[in-house]
Tab-separated table of C-alpha atoms and ligand atoms in Angstrom:
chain	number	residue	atom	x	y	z
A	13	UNK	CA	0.000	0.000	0.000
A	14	UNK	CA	1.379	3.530	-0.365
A	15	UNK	CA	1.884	5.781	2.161
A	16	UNK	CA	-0.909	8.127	2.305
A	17	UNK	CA	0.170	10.255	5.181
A	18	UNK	CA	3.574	10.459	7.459
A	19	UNK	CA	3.823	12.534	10.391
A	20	UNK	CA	7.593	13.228	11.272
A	21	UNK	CA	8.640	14.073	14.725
A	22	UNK	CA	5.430	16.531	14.627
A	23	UNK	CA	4.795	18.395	18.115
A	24	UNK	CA	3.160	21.563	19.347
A	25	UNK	CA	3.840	23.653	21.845
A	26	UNK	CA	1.769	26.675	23.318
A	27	UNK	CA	3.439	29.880	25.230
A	28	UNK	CA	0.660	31.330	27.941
A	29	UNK	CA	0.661	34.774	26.545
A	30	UNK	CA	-1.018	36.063	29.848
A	31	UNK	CA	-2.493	34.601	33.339
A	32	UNK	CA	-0.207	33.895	36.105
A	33	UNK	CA	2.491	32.702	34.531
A	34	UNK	CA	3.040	34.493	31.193
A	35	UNK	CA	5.805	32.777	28.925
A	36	UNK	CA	4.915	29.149	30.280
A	37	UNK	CA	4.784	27.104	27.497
A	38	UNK	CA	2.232	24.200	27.619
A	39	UNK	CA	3.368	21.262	25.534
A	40	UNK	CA	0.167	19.548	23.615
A	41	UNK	CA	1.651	17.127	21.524
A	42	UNK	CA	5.743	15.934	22.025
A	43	UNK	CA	7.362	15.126	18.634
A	44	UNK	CA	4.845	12.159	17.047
A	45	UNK	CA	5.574	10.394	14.248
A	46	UNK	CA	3.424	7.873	12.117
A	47	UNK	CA	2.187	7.203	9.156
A	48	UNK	CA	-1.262	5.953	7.765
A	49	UNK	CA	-1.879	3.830	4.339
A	50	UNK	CA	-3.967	4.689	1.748
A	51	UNK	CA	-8.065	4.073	2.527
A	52	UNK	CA	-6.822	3.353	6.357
A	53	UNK	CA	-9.090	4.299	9.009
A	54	UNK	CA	-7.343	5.549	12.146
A	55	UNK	CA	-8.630	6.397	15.508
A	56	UNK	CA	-6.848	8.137	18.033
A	57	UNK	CA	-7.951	7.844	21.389
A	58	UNK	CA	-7.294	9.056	25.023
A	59	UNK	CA	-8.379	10.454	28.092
A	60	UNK	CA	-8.765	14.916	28.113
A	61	UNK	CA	-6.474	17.206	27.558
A	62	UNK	CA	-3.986	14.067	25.949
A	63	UNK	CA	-3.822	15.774	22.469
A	64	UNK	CA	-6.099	14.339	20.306
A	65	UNK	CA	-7.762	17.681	19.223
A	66	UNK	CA	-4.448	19.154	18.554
A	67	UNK	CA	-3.137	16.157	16.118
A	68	UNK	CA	-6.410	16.149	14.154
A	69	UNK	CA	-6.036	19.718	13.643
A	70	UNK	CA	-2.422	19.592	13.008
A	71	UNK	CA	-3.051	17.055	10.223
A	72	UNK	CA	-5.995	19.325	8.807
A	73	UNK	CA	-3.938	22.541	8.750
A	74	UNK	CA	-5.988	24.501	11.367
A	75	UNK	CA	-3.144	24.756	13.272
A	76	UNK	CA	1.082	24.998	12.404
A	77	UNK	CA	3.532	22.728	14.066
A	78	UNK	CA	5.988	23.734	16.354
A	79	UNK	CA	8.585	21.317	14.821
A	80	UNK	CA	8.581	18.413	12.260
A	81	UNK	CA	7.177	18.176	8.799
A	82	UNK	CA	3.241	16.431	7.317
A	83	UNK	CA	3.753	14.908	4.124
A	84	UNK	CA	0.704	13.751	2.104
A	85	UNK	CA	1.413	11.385	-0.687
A	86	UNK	CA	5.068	11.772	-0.267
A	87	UNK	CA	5.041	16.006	-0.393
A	88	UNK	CA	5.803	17.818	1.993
A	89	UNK	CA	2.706	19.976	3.670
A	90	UNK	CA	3.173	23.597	3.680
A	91	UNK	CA	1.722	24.689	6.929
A	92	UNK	CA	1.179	28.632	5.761
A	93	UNK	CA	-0.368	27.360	2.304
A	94	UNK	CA	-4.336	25.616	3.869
A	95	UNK	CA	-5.224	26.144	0.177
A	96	UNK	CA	-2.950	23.061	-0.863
A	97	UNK	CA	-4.601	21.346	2.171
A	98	UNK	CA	-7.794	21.941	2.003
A	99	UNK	CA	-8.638	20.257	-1.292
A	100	UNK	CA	-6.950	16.991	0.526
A	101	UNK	CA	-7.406	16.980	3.817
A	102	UNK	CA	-11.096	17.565	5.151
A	103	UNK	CA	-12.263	18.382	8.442
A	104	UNK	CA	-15.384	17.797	10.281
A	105	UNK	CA	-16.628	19.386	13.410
A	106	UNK	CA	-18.221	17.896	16.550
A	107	UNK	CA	-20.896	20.508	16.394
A	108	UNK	CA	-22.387	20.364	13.358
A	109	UNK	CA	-25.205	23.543	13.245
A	110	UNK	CA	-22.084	25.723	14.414
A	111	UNK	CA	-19.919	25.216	12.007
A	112	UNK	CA	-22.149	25.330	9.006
A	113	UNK	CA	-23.443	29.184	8.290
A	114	UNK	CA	-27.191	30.370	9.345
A	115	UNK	CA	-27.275	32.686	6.872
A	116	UNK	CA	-26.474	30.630	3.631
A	117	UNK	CA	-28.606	27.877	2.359
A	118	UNK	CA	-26.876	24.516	2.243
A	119	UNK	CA	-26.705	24.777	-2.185
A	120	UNK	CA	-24.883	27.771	-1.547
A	121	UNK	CA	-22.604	26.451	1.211
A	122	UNK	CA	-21.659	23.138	-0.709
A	123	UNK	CA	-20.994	25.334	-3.868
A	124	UNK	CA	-18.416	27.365	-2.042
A	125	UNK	CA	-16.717	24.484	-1.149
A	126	UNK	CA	-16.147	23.949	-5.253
A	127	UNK	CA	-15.413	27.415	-5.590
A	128	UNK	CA	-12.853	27.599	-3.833
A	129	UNK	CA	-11.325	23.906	-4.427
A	130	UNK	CA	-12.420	23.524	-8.417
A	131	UNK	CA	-12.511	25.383	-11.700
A	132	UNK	CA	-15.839	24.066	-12.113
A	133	UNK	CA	-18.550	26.503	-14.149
A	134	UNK	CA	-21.174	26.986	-11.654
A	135	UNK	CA	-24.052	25.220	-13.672
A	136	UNK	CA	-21.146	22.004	-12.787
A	137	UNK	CA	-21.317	23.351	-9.472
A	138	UNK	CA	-24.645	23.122	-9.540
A	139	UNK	CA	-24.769	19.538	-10.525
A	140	UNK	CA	-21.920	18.533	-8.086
A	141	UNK	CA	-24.129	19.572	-5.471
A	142	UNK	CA	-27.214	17.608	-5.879
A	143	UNK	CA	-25.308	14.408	-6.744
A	144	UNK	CA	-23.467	15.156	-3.689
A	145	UNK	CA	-26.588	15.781	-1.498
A	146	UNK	CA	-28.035	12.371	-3.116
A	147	UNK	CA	-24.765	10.661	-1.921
A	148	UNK	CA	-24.943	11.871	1.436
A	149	UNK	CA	-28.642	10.488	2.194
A	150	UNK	CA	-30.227	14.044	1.312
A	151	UNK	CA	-32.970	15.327	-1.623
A	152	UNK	CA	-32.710	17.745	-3.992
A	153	UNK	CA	-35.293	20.082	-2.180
A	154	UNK	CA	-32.619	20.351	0.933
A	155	UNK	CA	-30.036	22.696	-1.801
A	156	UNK	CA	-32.814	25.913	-0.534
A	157	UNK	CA	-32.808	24.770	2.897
A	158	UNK	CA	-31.211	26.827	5.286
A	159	UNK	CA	-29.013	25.026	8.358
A	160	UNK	CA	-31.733	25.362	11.337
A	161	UNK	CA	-34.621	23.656	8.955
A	162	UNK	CA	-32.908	20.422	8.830
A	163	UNK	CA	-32.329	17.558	12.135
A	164	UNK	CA	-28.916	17.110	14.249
A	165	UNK	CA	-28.574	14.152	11.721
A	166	UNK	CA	-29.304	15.337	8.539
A	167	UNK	CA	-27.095	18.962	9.501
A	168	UNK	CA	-24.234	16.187	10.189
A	169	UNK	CA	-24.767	14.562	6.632
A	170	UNK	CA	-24.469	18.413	5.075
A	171	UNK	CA	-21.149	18.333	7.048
A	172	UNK	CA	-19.841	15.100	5.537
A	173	UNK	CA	-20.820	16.240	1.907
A	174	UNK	CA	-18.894	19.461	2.470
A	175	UNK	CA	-16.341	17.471	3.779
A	176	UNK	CA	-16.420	14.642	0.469
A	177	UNK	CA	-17.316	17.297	-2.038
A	178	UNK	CA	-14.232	18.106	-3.184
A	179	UNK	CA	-13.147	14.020	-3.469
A	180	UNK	CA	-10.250	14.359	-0.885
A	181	UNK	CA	-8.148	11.742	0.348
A	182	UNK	CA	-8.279	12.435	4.688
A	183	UNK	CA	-11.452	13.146	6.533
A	184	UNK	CA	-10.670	14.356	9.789
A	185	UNK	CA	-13.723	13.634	12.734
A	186	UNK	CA	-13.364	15.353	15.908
A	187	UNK	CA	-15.412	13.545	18.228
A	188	UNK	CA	-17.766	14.435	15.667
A	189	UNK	CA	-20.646	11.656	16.376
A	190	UNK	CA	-20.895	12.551	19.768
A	191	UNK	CA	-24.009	15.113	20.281
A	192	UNK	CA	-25.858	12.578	18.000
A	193	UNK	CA	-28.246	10.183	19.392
A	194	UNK	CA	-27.223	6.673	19.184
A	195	UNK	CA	-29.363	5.499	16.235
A	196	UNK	CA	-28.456	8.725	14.247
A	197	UNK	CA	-24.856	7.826	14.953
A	198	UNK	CA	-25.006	4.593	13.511
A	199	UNK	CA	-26.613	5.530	10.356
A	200	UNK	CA	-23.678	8.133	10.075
A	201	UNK	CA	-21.171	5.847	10.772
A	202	UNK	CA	-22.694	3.384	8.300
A	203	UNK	CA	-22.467	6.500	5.838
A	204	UNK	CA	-18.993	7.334	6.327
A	205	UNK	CA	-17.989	3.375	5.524
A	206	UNK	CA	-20.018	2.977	2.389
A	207	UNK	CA	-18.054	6.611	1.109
A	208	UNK	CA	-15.262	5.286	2.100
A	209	UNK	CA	-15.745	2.237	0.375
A	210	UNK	CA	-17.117	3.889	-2.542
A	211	UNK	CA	-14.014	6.910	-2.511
A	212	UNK	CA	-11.039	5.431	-0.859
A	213	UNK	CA	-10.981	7.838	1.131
A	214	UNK	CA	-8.862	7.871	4.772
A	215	UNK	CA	-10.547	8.312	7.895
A	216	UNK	CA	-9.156	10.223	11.186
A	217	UNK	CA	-11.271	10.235	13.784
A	218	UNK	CA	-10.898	11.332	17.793
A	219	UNK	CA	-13.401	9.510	19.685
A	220	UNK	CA	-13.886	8.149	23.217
A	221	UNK	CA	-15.889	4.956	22.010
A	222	UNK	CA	-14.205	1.657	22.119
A	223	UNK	CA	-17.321	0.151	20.729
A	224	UNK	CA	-17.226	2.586	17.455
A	225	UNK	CA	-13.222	2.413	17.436
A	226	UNK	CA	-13.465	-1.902	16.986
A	227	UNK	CA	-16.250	-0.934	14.201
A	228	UNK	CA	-14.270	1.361	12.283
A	229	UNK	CA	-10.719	1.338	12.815
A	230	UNK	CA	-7.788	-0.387	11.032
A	231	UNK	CA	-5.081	1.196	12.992
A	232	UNK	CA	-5.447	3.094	16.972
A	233	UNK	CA	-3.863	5.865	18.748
A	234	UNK	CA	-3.421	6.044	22.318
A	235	UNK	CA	-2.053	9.578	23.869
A	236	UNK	CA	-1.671	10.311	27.424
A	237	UNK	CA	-0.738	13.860	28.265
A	238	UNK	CA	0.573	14.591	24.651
A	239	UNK	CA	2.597	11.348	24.479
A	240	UNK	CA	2.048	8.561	22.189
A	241	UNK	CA	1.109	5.776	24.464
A	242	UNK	CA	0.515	2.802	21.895
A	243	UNK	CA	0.060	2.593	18.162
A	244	UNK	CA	-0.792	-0.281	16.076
A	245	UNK	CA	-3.347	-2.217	13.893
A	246	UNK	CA	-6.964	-2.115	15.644
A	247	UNK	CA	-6.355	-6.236	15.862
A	248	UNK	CA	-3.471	-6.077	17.667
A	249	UNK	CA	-4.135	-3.612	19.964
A	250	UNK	CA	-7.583	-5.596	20.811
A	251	UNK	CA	-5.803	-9.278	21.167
A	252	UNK	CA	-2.178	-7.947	22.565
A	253	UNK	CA	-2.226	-4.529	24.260
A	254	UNK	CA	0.810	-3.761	25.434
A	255	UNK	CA	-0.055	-0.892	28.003
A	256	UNK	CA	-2.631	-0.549	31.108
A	257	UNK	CA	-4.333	2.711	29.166
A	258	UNK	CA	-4.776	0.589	25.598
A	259	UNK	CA	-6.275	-1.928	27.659
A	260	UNK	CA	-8.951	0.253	29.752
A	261	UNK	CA	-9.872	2.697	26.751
A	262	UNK	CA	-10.561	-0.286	24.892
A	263	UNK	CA	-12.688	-2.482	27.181
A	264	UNK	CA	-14.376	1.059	28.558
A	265	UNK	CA	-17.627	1.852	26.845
A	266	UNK	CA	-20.650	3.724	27.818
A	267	UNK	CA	-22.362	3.487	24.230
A	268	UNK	CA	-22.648	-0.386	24.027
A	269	UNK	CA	-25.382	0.119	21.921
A	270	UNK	CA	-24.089	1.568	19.074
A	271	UNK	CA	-22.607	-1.874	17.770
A	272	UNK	CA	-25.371	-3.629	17.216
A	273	UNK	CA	-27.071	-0.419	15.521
A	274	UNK	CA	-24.091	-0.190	13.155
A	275	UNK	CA	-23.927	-3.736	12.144
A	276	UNK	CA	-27.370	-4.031	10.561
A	277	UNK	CA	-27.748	-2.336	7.162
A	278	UNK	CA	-25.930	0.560	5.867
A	279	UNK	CA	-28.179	3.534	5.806
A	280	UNK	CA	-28.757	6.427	3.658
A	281	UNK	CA	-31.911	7.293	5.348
A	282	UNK	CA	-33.413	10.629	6.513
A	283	UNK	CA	-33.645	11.531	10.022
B	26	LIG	N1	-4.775	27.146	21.885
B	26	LIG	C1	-4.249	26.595	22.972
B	26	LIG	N2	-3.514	27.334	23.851
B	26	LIG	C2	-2.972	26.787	24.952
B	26	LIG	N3	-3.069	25.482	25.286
B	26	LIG	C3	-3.787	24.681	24.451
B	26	LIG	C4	-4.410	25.192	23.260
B	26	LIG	N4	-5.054	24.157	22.624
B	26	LIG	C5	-4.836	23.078	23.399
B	26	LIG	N5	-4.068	23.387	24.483
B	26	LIG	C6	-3.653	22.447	25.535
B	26	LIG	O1	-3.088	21.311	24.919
B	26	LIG	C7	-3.477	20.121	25.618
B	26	LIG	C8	-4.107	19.136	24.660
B	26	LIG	O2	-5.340	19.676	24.217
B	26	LIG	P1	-6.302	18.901	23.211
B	26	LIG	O3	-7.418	19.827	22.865
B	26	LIG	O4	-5.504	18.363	22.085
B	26	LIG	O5	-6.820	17.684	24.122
B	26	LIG	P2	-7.861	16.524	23.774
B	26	LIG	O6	-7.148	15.218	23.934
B	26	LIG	O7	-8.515	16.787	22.479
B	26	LIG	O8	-8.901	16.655	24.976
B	26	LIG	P3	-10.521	16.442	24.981
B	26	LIG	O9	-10.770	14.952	25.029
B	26	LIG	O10	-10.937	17.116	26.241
B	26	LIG	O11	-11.083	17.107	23.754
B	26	LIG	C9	-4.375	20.564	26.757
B	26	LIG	O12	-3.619	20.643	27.940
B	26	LIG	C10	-4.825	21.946	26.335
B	26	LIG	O13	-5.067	22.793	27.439
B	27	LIG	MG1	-10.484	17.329	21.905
């Protein structure tokens, strides 16, 4: 398989501009390094404040490394160009009405995406759209809706097309299932496999559920407190885990449900 993504001795560090100690520096993530194959899902895991926000948006360009290099397909990732990323390397929030915009119907929000990723005319934007809406679970009708006339679910699925509409090769999930309520989850979960199936494209996700992690994921991250704890294949990590924290995120699970909901068919339907 090629390598889709390598991370090279990648950290981030924060300097407290202000409080009580001004100058501290706060060290998120120490120098990580791994790579993920091409149509891999990986799921990094960990308990708060361990990093996992500040790799995914390390990887998606939201924020610049401290040291090391990101290279995607064997290039090296500019951090000051996001233009270069953004076609690639998709991001999608936890909370899914925030980040889409109240003021701009969903058509209009999906076509910006081309705009600014594609020389497409925008009749082919137009097009794009709806056969991206129909991929995503949605109708036609939803292009004029606007983001507060449509459910938690179906506001997620707008977030997934924005996120597939320009064909990239990462999605990046920030606990981004979470606020959804279990059955929802699993049909968006379900979603996200069949694309992936369908587009080859690579997964990232943070989440805190070992039940959606042994679904999902080909390869798992553990962090602890910025460090990489353990990293391997999903199968090895289940039958050998090497470390106490691989073993208790892995067995812990509040949402036990969300198995069983996942593993009957895959869904496109509308919440
Ligand atoms: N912009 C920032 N400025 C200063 N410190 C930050 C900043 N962003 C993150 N940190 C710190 O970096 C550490 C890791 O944060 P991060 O958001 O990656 O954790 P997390 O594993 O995603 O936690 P959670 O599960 O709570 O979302 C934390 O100690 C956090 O306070
Ligand atoms: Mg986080």
């Amino acid at each position: 398989m090629t390598k889709l993504l390598e991370l090279k001795n990648v950290s981030k560090y924060y300097v407290h501009k202000d409080g009580w100690l001004p100058g501290r520096k706060i060290c998120a993530l120490e120098p990580l390094t791994l790579t993920l194959e091409r149509g891999e899902t990986l799921a990094i895991m960990g308990e708060t404040g361990s990093g996992k926000s500040t790799i995914a948006k390390l990887i998606a360009g939201a924020e610049k490394p401290s040291t090391g290099e990101i290279y995607l397909n064997g290039q090296l990732l500019d951090p000051r160009n996001y233009r270069q990323r953004s076609r690639h390397i998709r991001m999608i929030f936890q909370d899914s009405l925030r980040s889409l915009n109240p003021q701009t119907t969903i058509g209009r929000q999906l076509s910006e995406a081309l705009l600014f990723n594609t020389t497409l005319t925008s009749e082919e934007q137009r097009d794009h759209v709806m056969l991206t809406l129909r991929k995503v679970g949605l109708l036609p009708d939803h292009y004029h809706f606007y983001p507060h006339m449509l459910s938690s679910g179906q506001q997620q699925r707008v977030c997934i097309a924005r996120a597939i509409i320009v064909d990239p090769q990462i999605i990046v999930a920030d606990e981004a299932f979470v606020s959804l309520d279990p059955s929802i989850r699993a049909q968006i979960i379900n979603l996200i496999l069949d694309l992936q199936e369908d587009m080859s494209i690579s997964f990232i996700f943070v989440s805190h559920s070992a039940e959606i992690v042994k679904h999902v994921a080909d390869k798992i991250l553990i962090m602890h407190h910025g460090k990489l704890v353990e990293f391997g294949s999903t199968q090895t990590m289940m039958l050998q885990p090497q470390e106490q924290l691989t073993r208790l995120l892995l067995q812990t699970d509040l949402q036990n449900n969300v198995t069983a909901a996942t593993s009957s068919s895959h869904s496109t339907t509308q919440e």
